[in-house]
XYZ file of N, CA and C in Angstrom:
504
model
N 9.570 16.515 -9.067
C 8.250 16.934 -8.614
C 7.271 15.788 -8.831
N 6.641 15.322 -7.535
C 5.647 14.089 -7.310
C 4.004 14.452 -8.087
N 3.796 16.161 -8.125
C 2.742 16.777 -8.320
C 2.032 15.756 -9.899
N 0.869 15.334 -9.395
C -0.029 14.831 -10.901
C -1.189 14.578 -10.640
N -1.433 13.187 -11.644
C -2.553 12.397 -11.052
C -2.228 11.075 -10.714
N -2.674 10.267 -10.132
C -2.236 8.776 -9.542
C -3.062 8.045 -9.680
N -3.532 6.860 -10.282
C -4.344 6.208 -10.608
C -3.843 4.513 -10.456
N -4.522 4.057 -9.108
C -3.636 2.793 -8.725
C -4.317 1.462 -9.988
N -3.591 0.421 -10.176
C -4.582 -0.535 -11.248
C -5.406 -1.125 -10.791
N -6.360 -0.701 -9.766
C -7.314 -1.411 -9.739
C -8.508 -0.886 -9.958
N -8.356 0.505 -10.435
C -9.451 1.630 -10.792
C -9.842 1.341 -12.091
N -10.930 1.271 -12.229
C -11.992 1.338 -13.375
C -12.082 1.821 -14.038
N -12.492 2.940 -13.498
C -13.214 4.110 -14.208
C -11.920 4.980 -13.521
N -11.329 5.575 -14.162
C -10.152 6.498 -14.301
C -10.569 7.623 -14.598
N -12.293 7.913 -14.918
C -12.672 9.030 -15.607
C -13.667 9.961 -14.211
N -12.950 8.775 -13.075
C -14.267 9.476 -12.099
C -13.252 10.724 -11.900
N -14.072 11.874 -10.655
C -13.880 13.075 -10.630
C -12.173 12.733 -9.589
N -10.941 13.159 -9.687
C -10.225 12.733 -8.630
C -10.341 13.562 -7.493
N -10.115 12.535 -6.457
C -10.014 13.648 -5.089
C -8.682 14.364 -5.055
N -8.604 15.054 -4.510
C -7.496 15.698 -4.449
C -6.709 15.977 -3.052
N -5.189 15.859 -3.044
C -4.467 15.313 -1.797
C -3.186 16.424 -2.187
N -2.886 16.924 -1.016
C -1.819 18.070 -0.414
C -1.056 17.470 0.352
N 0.125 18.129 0.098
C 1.260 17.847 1.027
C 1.772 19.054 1.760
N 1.952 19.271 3.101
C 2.838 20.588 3.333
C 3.911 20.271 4.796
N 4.838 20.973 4.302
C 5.308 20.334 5.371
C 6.892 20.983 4.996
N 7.651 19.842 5.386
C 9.609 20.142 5.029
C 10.143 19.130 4.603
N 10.844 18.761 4.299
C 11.731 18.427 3.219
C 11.186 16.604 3.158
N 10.824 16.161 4.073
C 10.192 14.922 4.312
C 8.886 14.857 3.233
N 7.926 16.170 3.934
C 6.810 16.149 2.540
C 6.807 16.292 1.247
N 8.199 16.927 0.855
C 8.949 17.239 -0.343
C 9.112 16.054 -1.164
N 9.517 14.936 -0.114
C 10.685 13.467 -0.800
C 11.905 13.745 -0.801
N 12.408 14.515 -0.135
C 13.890 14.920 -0.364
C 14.661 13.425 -0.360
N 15.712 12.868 -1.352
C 16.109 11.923 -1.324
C 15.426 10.807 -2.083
N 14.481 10.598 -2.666
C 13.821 9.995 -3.232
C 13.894 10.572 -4.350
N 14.401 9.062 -5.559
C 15.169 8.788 -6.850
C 14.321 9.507 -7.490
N 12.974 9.120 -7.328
C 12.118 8.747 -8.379
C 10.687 9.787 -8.162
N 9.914 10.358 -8.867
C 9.076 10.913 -8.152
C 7.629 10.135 -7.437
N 8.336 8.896 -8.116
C 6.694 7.619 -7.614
C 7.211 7.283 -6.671
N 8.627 7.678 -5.733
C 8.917 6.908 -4.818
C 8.620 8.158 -3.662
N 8.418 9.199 -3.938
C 7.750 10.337 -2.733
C 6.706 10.061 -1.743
N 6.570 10.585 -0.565
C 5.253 10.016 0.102
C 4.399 10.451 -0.256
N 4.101 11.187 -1.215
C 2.905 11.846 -1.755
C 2.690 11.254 -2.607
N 3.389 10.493 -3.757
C 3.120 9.761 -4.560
C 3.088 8.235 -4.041
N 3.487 7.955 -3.055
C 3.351 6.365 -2.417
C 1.699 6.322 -1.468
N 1.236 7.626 -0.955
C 0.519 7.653 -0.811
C -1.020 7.891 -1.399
N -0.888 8.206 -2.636
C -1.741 9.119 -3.363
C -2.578 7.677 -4.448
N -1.020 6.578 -4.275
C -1.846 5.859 -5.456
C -2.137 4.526 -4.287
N -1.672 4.581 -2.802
C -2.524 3.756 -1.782
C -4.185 4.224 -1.985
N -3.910 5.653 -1.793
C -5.414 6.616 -1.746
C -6.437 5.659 -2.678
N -5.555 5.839 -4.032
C -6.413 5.357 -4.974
C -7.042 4.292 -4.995
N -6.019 3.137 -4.913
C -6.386 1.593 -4.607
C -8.076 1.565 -4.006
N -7.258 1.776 -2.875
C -8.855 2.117 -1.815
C -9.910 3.301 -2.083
N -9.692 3.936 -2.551
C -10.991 4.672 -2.983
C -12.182 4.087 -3.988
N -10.727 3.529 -5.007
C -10.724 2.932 -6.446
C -11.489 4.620 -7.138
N -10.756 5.547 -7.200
C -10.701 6.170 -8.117
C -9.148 6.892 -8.302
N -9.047 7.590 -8.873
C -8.234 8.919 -9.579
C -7.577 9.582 -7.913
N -6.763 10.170 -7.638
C -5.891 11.359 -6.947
C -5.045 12.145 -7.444
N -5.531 13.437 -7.211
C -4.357 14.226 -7.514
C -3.512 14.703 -6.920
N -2.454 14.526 -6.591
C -1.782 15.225 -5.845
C -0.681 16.470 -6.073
N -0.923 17.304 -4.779
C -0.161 18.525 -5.135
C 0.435 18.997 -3.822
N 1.574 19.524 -3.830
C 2.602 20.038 -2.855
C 2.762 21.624 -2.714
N 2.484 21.989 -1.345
C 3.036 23.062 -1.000
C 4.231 22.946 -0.095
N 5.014 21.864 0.053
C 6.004 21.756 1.214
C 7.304 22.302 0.634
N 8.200 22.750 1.534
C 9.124 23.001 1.449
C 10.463 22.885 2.087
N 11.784 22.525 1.315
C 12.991 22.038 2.294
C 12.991 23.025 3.350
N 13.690 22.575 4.162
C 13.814 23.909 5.686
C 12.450 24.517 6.068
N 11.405 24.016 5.821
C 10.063 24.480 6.395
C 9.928 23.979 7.600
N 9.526 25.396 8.750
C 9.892 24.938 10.400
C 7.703 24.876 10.361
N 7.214 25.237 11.775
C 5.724 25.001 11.468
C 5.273 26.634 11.799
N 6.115 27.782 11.586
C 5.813 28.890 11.046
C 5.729 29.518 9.933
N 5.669 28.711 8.942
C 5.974 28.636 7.819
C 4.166 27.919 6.896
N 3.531 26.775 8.311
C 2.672 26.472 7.994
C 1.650 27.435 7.717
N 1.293 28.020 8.137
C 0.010 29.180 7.894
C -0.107 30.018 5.832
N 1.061 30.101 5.687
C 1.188 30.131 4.280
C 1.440 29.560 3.554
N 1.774 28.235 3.715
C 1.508 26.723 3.080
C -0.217 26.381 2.983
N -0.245 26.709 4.139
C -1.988 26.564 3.956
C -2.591 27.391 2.869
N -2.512 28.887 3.184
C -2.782 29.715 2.228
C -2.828 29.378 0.465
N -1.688 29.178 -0.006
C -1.614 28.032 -0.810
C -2.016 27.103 -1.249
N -2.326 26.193 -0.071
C -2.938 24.788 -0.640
C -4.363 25.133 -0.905
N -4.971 26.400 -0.091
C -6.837 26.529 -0.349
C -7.120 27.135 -1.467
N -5.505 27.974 -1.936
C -6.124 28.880 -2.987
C -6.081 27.570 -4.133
N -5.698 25.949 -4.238
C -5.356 25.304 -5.127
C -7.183 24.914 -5.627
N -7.380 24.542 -7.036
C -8.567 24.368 -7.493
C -8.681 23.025 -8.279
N -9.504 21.870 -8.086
C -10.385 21.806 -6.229
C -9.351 22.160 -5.152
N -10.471 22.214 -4.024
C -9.726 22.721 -2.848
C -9.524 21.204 -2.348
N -8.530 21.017 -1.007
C -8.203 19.698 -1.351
C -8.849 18.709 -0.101
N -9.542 17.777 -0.432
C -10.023 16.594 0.170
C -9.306 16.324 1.441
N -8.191 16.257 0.829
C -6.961 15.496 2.067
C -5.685 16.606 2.190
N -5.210 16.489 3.429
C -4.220 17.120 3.435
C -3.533 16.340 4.414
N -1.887 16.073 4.222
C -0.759 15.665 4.500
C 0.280 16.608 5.344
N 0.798 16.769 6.712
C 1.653 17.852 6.866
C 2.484 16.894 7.410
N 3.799 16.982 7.317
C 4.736 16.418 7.444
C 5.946 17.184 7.666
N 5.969 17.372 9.503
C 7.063 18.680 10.214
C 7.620 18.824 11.230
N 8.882 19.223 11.390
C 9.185 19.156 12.758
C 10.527 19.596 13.116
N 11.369 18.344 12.078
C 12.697 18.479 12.214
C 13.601 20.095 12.190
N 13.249 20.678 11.377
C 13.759 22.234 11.009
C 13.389 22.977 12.635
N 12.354 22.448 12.863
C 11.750 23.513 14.627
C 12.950 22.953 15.406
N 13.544 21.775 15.579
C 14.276 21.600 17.000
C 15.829 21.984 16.180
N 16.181 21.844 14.901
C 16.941 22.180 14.560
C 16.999 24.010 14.794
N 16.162 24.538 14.713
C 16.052 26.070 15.156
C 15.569 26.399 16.147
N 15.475 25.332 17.723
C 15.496 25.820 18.700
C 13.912 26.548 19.230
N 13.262 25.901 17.801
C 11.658 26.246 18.730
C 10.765 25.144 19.617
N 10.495 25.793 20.373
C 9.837 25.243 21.415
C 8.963 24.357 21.280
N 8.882 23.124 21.623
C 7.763 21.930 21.075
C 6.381 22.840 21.314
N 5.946 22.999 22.388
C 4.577 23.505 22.617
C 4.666 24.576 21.914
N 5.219 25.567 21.303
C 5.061 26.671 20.572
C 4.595 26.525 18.862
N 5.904 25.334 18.647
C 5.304 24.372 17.109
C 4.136 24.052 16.878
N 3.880 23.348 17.940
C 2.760 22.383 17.834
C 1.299 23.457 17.839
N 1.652 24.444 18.656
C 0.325 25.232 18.775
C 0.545 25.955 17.008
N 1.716 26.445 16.458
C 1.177 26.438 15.025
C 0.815 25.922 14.534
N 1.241 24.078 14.439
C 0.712 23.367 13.721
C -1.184 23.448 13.983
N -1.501 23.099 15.021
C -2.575 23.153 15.419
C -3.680 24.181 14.462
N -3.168 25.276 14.469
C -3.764 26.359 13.873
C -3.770 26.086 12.346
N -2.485 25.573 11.357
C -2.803 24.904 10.587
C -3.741 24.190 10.259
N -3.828 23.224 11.284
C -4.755 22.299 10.843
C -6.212 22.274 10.882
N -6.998 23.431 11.888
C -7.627 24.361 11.917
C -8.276 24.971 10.840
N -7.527 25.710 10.464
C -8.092 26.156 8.889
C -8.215 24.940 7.756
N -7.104 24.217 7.703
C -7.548 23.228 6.988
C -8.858 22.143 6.859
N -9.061 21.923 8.419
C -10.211 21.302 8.798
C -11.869 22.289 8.362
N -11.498 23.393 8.907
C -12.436 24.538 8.492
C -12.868 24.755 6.950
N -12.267 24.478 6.025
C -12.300 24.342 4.944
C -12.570 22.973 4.143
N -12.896 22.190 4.952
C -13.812 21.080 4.590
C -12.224 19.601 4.754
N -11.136 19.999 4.923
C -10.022 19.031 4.099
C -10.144 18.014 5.945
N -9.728 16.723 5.387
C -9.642 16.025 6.015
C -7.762 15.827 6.384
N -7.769 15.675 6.972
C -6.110 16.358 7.914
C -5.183 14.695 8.682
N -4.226 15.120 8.025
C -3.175 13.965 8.499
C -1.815 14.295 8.918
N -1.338 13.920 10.188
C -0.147 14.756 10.626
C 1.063 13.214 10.311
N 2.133 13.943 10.122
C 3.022 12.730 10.435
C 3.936 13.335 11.354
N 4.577 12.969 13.074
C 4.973 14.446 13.430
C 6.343 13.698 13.522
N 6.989 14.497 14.102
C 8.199 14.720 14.181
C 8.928 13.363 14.262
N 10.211 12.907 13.593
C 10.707 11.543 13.801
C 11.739 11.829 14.983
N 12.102 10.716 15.448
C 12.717 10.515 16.631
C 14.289 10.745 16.277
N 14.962 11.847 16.554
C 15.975 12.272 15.470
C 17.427 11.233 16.694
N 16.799 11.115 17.589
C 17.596 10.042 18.444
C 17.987 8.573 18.100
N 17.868 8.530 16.544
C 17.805 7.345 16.090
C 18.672 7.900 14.917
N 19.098 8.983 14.366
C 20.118 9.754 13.885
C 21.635 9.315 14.042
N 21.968 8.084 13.592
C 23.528 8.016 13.932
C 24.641 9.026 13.551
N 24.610 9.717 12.403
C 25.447 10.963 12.242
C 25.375 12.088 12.939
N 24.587 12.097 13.977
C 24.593 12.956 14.660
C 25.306 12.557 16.107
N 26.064 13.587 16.000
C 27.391 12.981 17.359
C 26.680 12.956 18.894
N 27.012 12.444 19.490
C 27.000 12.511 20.906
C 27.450 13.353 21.895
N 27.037 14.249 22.576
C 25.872 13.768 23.404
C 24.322 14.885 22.323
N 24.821 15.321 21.285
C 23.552 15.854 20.579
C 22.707 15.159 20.192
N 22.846 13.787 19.611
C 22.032 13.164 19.017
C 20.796 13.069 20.015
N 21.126 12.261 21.756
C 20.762 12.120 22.720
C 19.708 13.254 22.841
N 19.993 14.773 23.208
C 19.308 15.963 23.255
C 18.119 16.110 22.289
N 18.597 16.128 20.817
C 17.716 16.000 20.031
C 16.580 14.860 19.863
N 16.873 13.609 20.381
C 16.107 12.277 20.256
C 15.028 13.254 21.371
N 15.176 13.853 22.417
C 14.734 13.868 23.638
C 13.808 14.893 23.075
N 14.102 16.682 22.707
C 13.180 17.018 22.173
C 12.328 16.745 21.297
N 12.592 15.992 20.023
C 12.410 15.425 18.789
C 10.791 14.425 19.371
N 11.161 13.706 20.829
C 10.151 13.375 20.808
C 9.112 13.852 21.696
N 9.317 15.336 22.375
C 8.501 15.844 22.994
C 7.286 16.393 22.326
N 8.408 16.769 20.946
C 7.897 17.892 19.867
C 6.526 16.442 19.141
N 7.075 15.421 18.652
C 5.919 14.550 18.075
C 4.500 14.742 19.591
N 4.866 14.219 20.370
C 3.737 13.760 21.473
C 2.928 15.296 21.578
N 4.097 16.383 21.304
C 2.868 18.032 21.410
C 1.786 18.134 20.062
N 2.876 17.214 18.853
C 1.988 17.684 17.609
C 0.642 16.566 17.629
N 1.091 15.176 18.526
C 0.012 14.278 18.529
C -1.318 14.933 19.185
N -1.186 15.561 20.104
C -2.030 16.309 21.235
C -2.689 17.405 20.021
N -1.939 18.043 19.519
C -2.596 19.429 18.648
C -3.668 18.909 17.452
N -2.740 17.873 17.048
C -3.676 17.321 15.768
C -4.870 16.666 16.700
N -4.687 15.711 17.790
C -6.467 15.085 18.047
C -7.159 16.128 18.283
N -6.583 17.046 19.334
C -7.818 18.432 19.523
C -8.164 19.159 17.981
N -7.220 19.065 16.712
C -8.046 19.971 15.434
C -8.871 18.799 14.900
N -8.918 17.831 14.836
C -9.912 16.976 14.509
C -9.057 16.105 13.178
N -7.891 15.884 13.568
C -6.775 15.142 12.318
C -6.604 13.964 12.953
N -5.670 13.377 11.781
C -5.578 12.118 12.639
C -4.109 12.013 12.351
């Protein structure tokens, strides 16, 4: 678990108030595979945050392995009930939707709604969407192909959802 505080060395004052940074998402926002918990993107990101802020981050996770983006709406739930509510938020999703056969435009309009409330609630919103699973060598042929193909319909729907919620 990446969940703490992060304080990059170039911060000063370590005593300022930290902002606070969320992750939600699937197994990517998790770190699945990553040794270490400083090697998570929440923790690789949290103490970039810092550098450049030059203060304190805290970071905290609502993501989960096998989380598709129906799953997002109570990840959210979650992350608002967290105290502070959080500055930044991270969603990081996709793979589990084409692996279960949901529809890019159907994802993406959850994600959207995600990000929605999140935005609504003051958090500043960051998508990472879907990776190009066509770049998947263990995945045999002609699937890999299929999946590369949705995999990247599904990113270009979540790119579209996130500029219209106001994420980046």
């Amino acid at each position: 678990e990446a969940a703490g505080t992060y304080t990059a060395r170039n911060v000063a004052d370590d005593t300022a108030a930290p902002l606070a940074l969320v992750f939600l998402g699937d197994s990517s926002a998790c770190g699945l595979g990553a040794t270490k918990p400083v090697e998570t993107p929440g923790a690789q990101l949290a103490l970039g945050i810092s550098a450049v802020a030059e203060r304190p981050v805290r970071l905290h996770s609502v993501a989960a392995v096998g989380a598709r983006s129906e799953h997002l709406d109570d990840q959210v739930s979650a992350a608002l009930c967290q105290q502070p509510r959080p500055n930044v938020a991270v969603i990081l999703i996709g793979v589990n939707d084409i692996t279960h056969l949901r529809m890019p435009d159907a994802a993406a309009a959850l994600l959207a709604a995600a990000l929605r409330r999140l935005r609504d609630a003051g958090a500043a919103a960051v998508v990472g969407t879907c990776p190009d699973l066509g770049m998947v060598q263990p995945i045999p042929q002609p699937l890999r192909s299929l999946a590369g193909l949705i995999g990247r319909q599904l990113a270009a729907a979540q790119t579209m959802a996130a500029v219209e919620a106001g994420a980046r």
